[in-house]
PDB file of C-alpha atoms in Angstrom:
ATOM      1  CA  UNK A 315     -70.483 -19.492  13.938  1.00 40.00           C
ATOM      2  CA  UNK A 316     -67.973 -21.766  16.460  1.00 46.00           C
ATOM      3  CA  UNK A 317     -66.633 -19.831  19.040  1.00 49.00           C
ATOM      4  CA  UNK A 318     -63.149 -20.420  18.005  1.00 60.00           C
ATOM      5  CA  UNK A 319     -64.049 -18.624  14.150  1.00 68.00           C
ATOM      6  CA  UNK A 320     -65.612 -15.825  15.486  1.00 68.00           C
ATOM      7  CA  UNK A 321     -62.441 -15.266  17.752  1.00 69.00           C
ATOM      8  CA  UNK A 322     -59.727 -15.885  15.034  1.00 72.00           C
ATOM      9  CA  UNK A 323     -61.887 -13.226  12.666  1.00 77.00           C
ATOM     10  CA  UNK A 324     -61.999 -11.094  15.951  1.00 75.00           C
ATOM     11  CA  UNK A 325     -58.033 -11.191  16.145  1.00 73.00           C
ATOM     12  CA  UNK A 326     -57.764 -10.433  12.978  1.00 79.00           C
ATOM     13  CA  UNK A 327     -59.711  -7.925  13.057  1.00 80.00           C
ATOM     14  CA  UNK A 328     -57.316  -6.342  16.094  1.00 74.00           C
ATOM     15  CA  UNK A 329     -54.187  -7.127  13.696  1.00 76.00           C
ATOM     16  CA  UNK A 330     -55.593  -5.030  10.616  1.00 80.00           C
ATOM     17  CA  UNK A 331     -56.304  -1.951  12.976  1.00 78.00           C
ATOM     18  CA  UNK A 332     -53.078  -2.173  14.290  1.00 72.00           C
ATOM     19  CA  UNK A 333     -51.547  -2.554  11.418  1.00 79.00           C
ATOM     20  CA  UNK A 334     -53.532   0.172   9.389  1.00 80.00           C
ATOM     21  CA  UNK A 335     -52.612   2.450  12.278  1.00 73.00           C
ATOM     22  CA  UNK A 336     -48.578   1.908  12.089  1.00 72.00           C
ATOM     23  CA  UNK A 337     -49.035   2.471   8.227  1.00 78.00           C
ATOM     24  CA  UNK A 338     -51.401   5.562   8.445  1.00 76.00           C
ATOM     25  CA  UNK A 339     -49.567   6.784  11.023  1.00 68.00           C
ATOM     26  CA  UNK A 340     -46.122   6.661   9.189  1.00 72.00           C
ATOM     27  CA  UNK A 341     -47.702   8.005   5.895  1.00 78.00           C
ATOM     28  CA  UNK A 342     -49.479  11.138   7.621  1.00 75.00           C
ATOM     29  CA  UNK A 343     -52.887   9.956   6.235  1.00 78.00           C
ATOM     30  CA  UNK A 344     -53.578   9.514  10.594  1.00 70.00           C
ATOM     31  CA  UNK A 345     -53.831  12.183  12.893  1.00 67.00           C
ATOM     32  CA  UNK A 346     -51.999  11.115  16.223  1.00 56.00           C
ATOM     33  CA  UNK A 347     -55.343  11.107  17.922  1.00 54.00           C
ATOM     34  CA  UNK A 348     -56.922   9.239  15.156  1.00 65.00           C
ATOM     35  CA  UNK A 349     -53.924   6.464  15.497  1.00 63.00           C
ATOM     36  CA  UNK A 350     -54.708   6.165  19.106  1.00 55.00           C
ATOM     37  CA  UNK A 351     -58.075   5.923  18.091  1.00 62.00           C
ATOM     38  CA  UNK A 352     -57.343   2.632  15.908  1.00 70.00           C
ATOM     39  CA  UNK A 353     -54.997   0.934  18.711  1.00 64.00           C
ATOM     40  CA  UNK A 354     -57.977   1.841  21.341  1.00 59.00           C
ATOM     41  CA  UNK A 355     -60.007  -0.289  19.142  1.00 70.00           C
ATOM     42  CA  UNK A 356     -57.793  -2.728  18.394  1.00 71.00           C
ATOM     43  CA  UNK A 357     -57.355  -3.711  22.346  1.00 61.00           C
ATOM     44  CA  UNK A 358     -60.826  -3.773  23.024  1.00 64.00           C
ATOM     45  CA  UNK A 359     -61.566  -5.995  19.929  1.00 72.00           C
ATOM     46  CA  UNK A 360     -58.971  -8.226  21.219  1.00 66.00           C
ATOM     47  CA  UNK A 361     -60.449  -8.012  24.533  1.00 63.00           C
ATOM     48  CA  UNK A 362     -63.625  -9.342  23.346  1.00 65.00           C
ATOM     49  CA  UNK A 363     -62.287 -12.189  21.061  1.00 65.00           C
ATOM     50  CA  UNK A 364     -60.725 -14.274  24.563  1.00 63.00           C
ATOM     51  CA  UNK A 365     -62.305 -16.125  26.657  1.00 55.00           C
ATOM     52  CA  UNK A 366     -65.007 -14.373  28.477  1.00 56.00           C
ATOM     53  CA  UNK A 367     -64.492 -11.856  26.457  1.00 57.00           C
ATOM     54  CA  UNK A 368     -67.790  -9.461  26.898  1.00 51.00           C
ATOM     55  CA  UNK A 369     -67.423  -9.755  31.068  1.00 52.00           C
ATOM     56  CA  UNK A 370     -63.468  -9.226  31.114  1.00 53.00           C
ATOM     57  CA  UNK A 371     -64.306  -6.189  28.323  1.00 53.00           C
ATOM     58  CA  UNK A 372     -66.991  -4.981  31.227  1.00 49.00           C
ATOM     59  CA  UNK A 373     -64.672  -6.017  33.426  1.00 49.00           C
ATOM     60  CA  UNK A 374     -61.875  -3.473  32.130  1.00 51.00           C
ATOM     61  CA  UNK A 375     -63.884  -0.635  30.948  1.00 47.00           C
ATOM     62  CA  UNK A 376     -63.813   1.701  34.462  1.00 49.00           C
ATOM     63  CA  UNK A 377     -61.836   4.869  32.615  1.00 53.00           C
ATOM     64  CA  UNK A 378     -64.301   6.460  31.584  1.00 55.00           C
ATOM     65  CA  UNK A 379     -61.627   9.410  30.410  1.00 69.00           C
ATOM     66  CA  UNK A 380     -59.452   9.158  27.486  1.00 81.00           C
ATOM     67  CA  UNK A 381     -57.007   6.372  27.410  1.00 83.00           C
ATOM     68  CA  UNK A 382     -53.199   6.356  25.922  1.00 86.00           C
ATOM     69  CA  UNK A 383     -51.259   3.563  23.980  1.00 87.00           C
ATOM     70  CA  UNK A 384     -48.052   2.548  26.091  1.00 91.00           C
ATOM     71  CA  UNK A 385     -45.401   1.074  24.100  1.00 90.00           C
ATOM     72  CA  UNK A 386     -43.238  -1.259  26.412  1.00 93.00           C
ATOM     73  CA  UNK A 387     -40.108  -2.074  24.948  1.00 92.00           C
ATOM     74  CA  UNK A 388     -39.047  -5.183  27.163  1.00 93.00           C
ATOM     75  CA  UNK A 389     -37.116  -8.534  27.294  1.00 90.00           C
ATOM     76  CA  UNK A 390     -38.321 -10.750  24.396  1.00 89.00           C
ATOM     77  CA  UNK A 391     -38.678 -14.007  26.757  1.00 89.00           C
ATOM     78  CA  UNK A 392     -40.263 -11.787  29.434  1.00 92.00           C
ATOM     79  CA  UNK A 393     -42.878 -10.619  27.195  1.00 90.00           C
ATOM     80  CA  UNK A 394     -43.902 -14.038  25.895  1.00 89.00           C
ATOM     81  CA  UNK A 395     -43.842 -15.164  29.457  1.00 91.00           C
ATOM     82  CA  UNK A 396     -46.359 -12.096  30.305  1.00 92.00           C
ATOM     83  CA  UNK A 397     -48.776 -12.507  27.585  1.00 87.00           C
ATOM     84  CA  UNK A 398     -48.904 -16.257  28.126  1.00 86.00           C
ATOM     85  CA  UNK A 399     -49.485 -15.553  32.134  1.00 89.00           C
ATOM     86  CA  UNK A 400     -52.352 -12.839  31.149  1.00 86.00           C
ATOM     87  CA  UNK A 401     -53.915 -15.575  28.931  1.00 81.00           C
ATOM     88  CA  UNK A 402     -53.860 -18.268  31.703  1.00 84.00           C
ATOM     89  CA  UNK A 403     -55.637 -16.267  34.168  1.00 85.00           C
ATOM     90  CA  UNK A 404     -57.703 -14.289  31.566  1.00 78.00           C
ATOM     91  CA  UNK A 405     -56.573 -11.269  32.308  1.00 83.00           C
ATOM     92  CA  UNK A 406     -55.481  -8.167  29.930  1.00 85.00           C
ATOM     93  CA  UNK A 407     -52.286  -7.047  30.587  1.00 90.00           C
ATOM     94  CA  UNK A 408     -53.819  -3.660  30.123  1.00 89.00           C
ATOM     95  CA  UNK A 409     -55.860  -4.104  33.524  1.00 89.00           C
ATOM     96  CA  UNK A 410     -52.943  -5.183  35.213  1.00 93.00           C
ATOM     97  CA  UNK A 411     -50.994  -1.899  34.336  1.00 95.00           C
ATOM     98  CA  UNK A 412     -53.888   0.666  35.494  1.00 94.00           C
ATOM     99  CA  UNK A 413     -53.759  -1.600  38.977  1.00 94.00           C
ATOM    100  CA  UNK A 414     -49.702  -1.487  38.887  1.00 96.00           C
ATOM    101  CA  UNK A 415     -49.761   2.589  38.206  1.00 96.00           C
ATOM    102  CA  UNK A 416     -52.914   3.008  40.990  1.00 95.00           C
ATOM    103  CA  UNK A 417     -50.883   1.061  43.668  1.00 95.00           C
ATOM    104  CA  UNK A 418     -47.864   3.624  43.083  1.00 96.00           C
ATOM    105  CA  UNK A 419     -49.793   6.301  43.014  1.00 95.00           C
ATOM    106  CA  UNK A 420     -51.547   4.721  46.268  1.00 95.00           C
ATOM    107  CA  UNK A 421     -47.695   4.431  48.026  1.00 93.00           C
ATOM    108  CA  UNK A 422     -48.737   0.144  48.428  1.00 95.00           C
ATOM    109  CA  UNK A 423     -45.914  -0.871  45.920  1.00 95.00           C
ATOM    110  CA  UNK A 424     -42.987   0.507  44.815  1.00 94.00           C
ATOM    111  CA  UNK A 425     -41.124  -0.308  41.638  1.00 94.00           C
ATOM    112  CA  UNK A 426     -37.494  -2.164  42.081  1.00 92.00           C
ATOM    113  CA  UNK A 427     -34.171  -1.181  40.481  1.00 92.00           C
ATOM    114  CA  UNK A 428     -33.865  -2.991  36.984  1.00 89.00           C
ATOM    115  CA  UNK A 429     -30.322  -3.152  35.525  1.00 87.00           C
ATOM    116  CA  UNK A 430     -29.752  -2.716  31.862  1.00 82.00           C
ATOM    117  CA  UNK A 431     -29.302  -5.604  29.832  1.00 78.00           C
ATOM    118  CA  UNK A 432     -27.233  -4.697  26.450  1.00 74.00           C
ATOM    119  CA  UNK A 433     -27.511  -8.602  25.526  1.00 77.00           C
ATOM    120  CA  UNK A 434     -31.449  -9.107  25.921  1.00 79.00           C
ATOM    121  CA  UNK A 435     -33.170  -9.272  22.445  1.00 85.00           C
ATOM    122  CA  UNK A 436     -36.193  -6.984  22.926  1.00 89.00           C
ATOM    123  CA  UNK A 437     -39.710  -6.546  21.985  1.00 89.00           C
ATOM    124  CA  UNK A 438     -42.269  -4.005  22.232  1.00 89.00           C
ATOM    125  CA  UNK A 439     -45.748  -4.963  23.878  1.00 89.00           C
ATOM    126  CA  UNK A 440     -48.807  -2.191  23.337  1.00 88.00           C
ATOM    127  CA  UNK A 441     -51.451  -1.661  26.244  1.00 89.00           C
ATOM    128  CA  UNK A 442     -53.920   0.926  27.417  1.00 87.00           C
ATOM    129  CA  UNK A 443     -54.220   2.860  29.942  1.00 90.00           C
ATOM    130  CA  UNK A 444     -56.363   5.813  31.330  1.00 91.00           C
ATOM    131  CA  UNK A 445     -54.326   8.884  30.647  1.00 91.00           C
ATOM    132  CA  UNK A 446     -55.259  10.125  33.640  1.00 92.00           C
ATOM    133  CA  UNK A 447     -53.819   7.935  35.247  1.00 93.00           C
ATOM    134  CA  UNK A 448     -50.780   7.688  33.322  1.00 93.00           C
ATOM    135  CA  UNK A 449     -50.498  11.390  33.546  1.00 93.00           C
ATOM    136  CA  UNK A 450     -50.499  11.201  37.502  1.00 95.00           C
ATOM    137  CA  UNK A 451     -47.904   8.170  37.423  1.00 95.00           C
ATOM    138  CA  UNK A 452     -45.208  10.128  34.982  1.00 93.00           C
ATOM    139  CA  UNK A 453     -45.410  13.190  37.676  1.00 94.00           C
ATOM    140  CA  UNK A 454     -44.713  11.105  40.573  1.00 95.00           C
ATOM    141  CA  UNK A 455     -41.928   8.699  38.282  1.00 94.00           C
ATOM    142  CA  UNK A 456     -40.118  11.978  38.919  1.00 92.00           C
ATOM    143  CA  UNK A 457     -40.184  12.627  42.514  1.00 93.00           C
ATOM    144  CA  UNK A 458     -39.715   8.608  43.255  1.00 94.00           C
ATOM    145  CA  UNK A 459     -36.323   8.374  40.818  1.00 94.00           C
ATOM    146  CA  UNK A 460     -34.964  11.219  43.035  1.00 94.00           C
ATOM    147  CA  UNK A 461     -35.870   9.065  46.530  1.00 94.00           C
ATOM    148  CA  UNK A 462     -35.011   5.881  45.120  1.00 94.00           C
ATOM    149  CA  UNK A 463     -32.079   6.764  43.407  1.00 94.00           C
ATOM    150  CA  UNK A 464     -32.504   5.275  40.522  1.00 93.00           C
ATOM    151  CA  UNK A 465     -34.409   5.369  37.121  1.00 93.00           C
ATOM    152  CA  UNK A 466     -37.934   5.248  37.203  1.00 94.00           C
ATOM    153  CA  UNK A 467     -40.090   6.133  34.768  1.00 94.00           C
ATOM    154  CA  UNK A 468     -44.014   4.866  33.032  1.00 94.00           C
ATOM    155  CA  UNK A 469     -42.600   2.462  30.769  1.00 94.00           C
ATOM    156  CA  UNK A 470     -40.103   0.889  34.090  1.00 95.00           C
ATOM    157  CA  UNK A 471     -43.049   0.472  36.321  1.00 96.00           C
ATOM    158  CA  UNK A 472     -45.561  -0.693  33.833  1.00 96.00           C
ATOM    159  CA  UNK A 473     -43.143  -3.703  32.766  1.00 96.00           C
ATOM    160  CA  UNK A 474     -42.313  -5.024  36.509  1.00 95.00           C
ATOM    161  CA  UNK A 475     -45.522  -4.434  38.246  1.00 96.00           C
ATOM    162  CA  UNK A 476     -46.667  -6.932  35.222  1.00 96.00           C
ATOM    163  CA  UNK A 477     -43.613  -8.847  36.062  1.00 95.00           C
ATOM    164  CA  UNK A 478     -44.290  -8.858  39.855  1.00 94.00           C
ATOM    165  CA  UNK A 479     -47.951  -9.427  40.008  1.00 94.00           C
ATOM    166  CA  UNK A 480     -48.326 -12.312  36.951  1.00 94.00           C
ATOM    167  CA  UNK A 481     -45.161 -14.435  39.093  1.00 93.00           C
ATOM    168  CA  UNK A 482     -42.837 -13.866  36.013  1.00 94.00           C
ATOM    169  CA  UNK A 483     -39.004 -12.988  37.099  1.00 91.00           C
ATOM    170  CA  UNK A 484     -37.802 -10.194  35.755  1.00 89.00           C
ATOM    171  CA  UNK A 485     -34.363 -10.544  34.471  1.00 81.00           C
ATOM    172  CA  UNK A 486     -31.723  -8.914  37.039  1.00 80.00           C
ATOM    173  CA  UNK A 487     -34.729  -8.240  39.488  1.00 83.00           C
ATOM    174  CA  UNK A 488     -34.476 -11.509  41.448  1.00 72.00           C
ATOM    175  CA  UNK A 489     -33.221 -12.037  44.542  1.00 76.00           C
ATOM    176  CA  UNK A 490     -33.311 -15.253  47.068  1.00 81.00           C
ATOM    177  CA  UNK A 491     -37.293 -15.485  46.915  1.00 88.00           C
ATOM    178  CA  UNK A 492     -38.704 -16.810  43.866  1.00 90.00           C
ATOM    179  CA  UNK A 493     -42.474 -15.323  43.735  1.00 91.00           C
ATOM    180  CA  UNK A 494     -45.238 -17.181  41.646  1.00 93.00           C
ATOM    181  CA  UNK A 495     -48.333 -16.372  40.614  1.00 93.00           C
ATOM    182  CA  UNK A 496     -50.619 -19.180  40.554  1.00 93.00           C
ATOM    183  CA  UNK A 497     -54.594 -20.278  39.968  1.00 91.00           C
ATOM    184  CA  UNK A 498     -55.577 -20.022  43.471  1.00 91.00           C
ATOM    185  CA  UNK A 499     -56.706 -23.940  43.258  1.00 92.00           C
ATOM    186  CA  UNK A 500     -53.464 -24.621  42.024  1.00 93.00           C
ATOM    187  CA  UNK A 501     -51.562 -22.953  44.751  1.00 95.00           C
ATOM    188  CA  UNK A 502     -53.941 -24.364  48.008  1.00 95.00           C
ATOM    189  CA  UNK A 503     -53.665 -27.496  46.416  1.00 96.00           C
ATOM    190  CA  UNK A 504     -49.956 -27.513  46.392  1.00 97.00           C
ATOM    191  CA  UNK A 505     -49.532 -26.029  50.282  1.00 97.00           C
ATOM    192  CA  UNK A 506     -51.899 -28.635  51.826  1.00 97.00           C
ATOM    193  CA  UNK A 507     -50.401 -31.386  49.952  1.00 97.00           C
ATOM    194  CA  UNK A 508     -46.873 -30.387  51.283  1.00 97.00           C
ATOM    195  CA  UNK A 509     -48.126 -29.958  54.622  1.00 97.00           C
ATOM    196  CA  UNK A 510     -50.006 -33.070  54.696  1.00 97.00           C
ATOM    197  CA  UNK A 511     -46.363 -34.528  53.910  1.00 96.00           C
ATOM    198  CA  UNK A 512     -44.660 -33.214  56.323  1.00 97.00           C
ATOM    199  CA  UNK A 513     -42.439 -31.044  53.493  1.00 97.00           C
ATOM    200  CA  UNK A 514     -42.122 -27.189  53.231  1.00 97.00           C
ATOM    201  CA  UNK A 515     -42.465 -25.769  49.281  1.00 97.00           C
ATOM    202  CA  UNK A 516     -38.550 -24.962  49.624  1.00 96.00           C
ATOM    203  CA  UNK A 517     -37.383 -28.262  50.257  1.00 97.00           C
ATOM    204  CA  UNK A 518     -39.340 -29.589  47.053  1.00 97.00           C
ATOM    205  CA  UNK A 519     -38.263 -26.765  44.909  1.00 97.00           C
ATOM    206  CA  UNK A 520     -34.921 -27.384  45.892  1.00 97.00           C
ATOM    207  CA  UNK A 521     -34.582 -31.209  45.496  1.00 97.00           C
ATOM    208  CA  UNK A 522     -36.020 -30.200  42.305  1.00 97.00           C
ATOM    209  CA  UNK A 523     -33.504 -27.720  41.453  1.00 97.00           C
ATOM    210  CA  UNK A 524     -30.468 -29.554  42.558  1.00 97.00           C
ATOM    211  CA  UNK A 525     -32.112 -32.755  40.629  1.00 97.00           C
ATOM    212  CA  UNK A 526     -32.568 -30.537  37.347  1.00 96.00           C
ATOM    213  CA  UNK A 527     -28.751 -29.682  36.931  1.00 96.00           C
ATOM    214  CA  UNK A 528     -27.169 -32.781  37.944  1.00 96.00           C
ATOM    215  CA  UNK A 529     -29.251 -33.980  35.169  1.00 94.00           C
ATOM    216  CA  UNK A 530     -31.139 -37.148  37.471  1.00 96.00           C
ATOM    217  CA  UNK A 531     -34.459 -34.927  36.604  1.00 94.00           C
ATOM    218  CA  UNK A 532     -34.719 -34.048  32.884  1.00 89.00           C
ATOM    219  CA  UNK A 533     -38.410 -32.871  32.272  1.00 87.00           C
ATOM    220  CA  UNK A 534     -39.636 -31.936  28.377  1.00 83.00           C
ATOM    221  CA  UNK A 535     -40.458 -28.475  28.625  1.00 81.00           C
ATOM    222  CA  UNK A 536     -43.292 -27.641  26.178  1.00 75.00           C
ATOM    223  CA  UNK A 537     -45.968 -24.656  24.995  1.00 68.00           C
ATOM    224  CA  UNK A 538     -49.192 -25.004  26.670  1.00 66.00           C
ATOM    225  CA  UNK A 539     -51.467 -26.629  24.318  1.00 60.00           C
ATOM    226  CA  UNK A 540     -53.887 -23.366  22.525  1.00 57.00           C
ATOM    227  CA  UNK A 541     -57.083 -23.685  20.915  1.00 53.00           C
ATOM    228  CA  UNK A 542     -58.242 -23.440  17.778  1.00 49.00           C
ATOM    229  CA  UNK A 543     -58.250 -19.263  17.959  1.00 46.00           C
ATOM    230  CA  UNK A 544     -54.558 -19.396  19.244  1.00 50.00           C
ATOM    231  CA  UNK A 545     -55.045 -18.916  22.554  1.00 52.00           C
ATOM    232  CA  UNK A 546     -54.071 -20.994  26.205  1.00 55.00           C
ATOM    233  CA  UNK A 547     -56.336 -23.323  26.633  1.00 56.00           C
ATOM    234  CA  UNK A 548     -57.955 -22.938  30.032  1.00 58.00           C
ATOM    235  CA  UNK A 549     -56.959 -25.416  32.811  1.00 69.00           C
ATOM    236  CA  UNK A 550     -58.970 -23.846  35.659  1.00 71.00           C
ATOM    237  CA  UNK A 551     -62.082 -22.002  35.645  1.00 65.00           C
ATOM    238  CA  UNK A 552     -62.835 -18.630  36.065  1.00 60.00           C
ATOM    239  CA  UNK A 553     -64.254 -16.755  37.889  1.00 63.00           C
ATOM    240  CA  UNK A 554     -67.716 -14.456  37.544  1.00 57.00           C
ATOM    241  CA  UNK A 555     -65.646 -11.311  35.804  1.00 57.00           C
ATOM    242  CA  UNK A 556     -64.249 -13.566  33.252  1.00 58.00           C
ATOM    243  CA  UNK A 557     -60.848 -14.105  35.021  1.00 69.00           C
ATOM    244  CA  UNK A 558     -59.089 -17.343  36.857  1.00 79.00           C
ATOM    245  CA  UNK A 559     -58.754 -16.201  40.268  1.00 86.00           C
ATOM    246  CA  UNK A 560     -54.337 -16.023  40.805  1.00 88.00           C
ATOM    247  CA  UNK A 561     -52.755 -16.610  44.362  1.00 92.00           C
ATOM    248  CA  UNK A 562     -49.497 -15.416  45.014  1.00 91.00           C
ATOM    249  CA  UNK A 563     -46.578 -17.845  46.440  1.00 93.00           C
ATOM    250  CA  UNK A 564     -43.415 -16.831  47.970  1.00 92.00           C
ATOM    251  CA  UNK A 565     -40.529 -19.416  48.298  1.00 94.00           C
ATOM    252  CA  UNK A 566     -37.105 -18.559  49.179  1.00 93.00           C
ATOM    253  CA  UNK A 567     -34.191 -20.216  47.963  1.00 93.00           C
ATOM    254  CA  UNK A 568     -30.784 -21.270  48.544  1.00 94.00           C
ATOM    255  CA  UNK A 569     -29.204 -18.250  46.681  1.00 91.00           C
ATOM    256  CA  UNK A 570     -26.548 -19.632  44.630  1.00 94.00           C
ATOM    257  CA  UNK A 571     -28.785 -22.376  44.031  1.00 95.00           C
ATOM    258  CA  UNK A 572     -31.831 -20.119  42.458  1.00 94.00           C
ATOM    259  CA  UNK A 573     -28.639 -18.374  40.382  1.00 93.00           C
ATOM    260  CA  UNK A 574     -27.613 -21.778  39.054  1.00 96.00           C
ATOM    261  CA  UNK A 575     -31.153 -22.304  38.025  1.00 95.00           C
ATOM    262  CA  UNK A 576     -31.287 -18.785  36.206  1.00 93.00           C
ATOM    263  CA  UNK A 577     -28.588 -19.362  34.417  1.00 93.00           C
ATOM    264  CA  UNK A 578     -29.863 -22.922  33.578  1.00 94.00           C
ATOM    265  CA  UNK A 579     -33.101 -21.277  32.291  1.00 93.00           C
ATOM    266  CA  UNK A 580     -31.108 -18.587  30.275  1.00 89.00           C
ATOM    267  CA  UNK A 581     -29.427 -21.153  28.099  1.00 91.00           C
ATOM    268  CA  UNK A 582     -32.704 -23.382  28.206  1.00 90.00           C
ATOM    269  CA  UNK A 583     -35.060 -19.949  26.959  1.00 87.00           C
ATOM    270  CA  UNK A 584     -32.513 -19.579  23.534  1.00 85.00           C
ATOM    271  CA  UNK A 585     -33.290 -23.022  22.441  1.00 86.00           C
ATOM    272  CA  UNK A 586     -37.027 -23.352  22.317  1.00 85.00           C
ATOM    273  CA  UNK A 587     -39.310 -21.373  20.643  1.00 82.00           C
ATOM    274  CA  UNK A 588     -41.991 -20.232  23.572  1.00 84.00           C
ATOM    275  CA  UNK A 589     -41.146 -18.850  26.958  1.00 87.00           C
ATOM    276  CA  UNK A 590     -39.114 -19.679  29.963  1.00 89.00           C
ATOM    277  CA  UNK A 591     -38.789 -18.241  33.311  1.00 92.00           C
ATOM    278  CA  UNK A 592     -37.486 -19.173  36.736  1.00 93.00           C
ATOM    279  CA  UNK A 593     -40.736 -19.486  38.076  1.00 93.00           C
ATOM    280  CA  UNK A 594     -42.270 -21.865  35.150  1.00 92.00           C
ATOM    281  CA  UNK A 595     -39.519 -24.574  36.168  1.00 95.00           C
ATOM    282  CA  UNK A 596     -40.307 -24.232  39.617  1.00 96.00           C
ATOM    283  CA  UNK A 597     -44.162 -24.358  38.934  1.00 94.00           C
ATOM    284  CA  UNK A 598     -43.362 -27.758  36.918  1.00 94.00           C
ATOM    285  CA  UNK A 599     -40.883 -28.890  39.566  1.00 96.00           C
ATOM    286  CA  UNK A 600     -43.941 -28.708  42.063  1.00 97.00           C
ATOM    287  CA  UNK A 601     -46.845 -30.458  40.459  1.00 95.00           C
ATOM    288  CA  UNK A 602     -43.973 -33.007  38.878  1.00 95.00           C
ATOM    289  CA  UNK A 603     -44.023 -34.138  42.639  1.00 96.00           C
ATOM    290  CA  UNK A 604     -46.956 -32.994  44.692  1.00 97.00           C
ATOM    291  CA  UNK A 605     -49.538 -32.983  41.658  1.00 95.00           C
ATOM    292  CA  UNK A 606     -52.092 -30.905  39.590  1.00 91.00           C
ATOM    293  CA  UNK A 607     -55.567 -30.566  40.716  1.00 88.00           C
ATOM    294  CA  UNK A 608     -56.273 -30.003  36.798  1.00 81.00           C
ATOM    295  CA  UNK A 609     -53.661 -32.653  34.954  1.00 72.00           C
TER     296      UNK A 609
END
């Protein structure tokens, strides 16, 4: 069959599991190992229904322990914005968390303070993880909230070391540098572009900015077009594991500039139906005038 049917049967598929899992569960029929047993599957049928889905399930499959369902309860918009990230550069968000948990545990990266937000509407995203792994991570949550001196915990560093390394702002995390995570393509296009004339990323973003809210820029903001099985399409190609290949990009910015551009996106993400972030505007502001490689 099409590629596209076999996926959308495939996700399907992932959905019933899930969803025979929440009602087993809640009935009693399900052990809680069995449950976890069901979501396990779930995610790796899911896994396999995206694009390169056999290499990226190869790809994921180094615990060769017992793994544990996470439950992040998180931002609404910021999920969206996470999942649609993961999609673009073909990666499962469940990878992303055993890398985020290994690189605490390693001392490379350390979780930031994240201040409540009583207004946010929340979600809950599932993922995997070794619970090994996770095991190790809650121990050391313990001794870092007491150093930092403030609340760290699985659930805290599993949502912004997603945030941090797919280029997605976390809401209250920000400060004057706006990081993006970009298709590496994308990203060397953009620098030797700017260089070759004679412009620095900051002084684009922030003609952009300052054009965006005196309303002399107004840009149509829309969903990435999906395919057929609902997800991104792919505008860049990936790589040999089954993923597009992501560069990072710092840019600082004029501070109460980048907080009049939060706010704008704030208003901007409860009026459209898909996600919005800091970093998508700025992404948009930068091809808008230097180009896209893959337009």
């Amino acid at each position: 069959m099409p590629r596209s049917a076999a996926s959308q049967r495939l996700e399907t598929a992932a959905a019933q599991l899930e969803q025979a899992a929440g009602l087993l569960g809640e009935s009693g029929t399900l052990s809680s190992e069995d449950r976890e047993a069901y979501l396990e599957s779930a995610h790796y049928v899911r896994l396999v229904a995206g694009p390169g889905g056999w290499r990226r399930l190869q790809a994921s499959g180094g615990s060769s322990g017992p793994t544990k369902n996470m439950a992040l309860t998180l931002d609404k918009n910021l999920k969206g914005a996470l999942v649609a990230a993961s999609e673009e550069f073909e990666t499962p968000l469940s990878q992303v968390v055993a890398e985020g948990f290994q690189a605490v545990l390693n001392g490379t990266w350390t979780p930031p303070r994240v201040p409540r937000n009583l207004n946010a509407e929340l979600a809950t995203l599932n993922v995997r993880v070794d619970k090994g792994l996770a095991d190790q991570v809650q121990a050391l949550a313990v001794e870092l909230q007491e150093r930092l001196g403030y609340r760290v915990n699985q659930s805290r560093i599993a949502v912004s070391y997603l945030a941090w390394d797919l280029g997605v702002e976390q809401p209250g995390v920000g400060e004057d540098v706006l990081y993006l995570a970009l298709p590496k393509p994308l990203a060397e296009y953009l620098e030797s572009r700017a260089a070759s004339e004679g412009v620095t990323l900051r002084e684009v973003a922030e003609d952009g900015i300052r054009a965006l809210l005196d309303g002399s820029w107004s840009p149509e903001f829309t969903e990435r077009p999906r395919t057929a099985s609902g997800t991104y399409k792919a505008q860049y190609a990936s790589g040999p594991n089954g993923e597009v290949e992501r560069a990072g990009m710092s840019i600082r910015v004029d501070g109460e500039l980048l907080d009049s551009l939060r706010e704008w996106v704030a208003r901007m993400a409860q009026d459209v139906d898909f996600p919005m972030h800091p970093g998508k505007v700025v992404r948009r502001i930068l091809t808008d005038r230097l180009g896209d490689p893959a337009a």
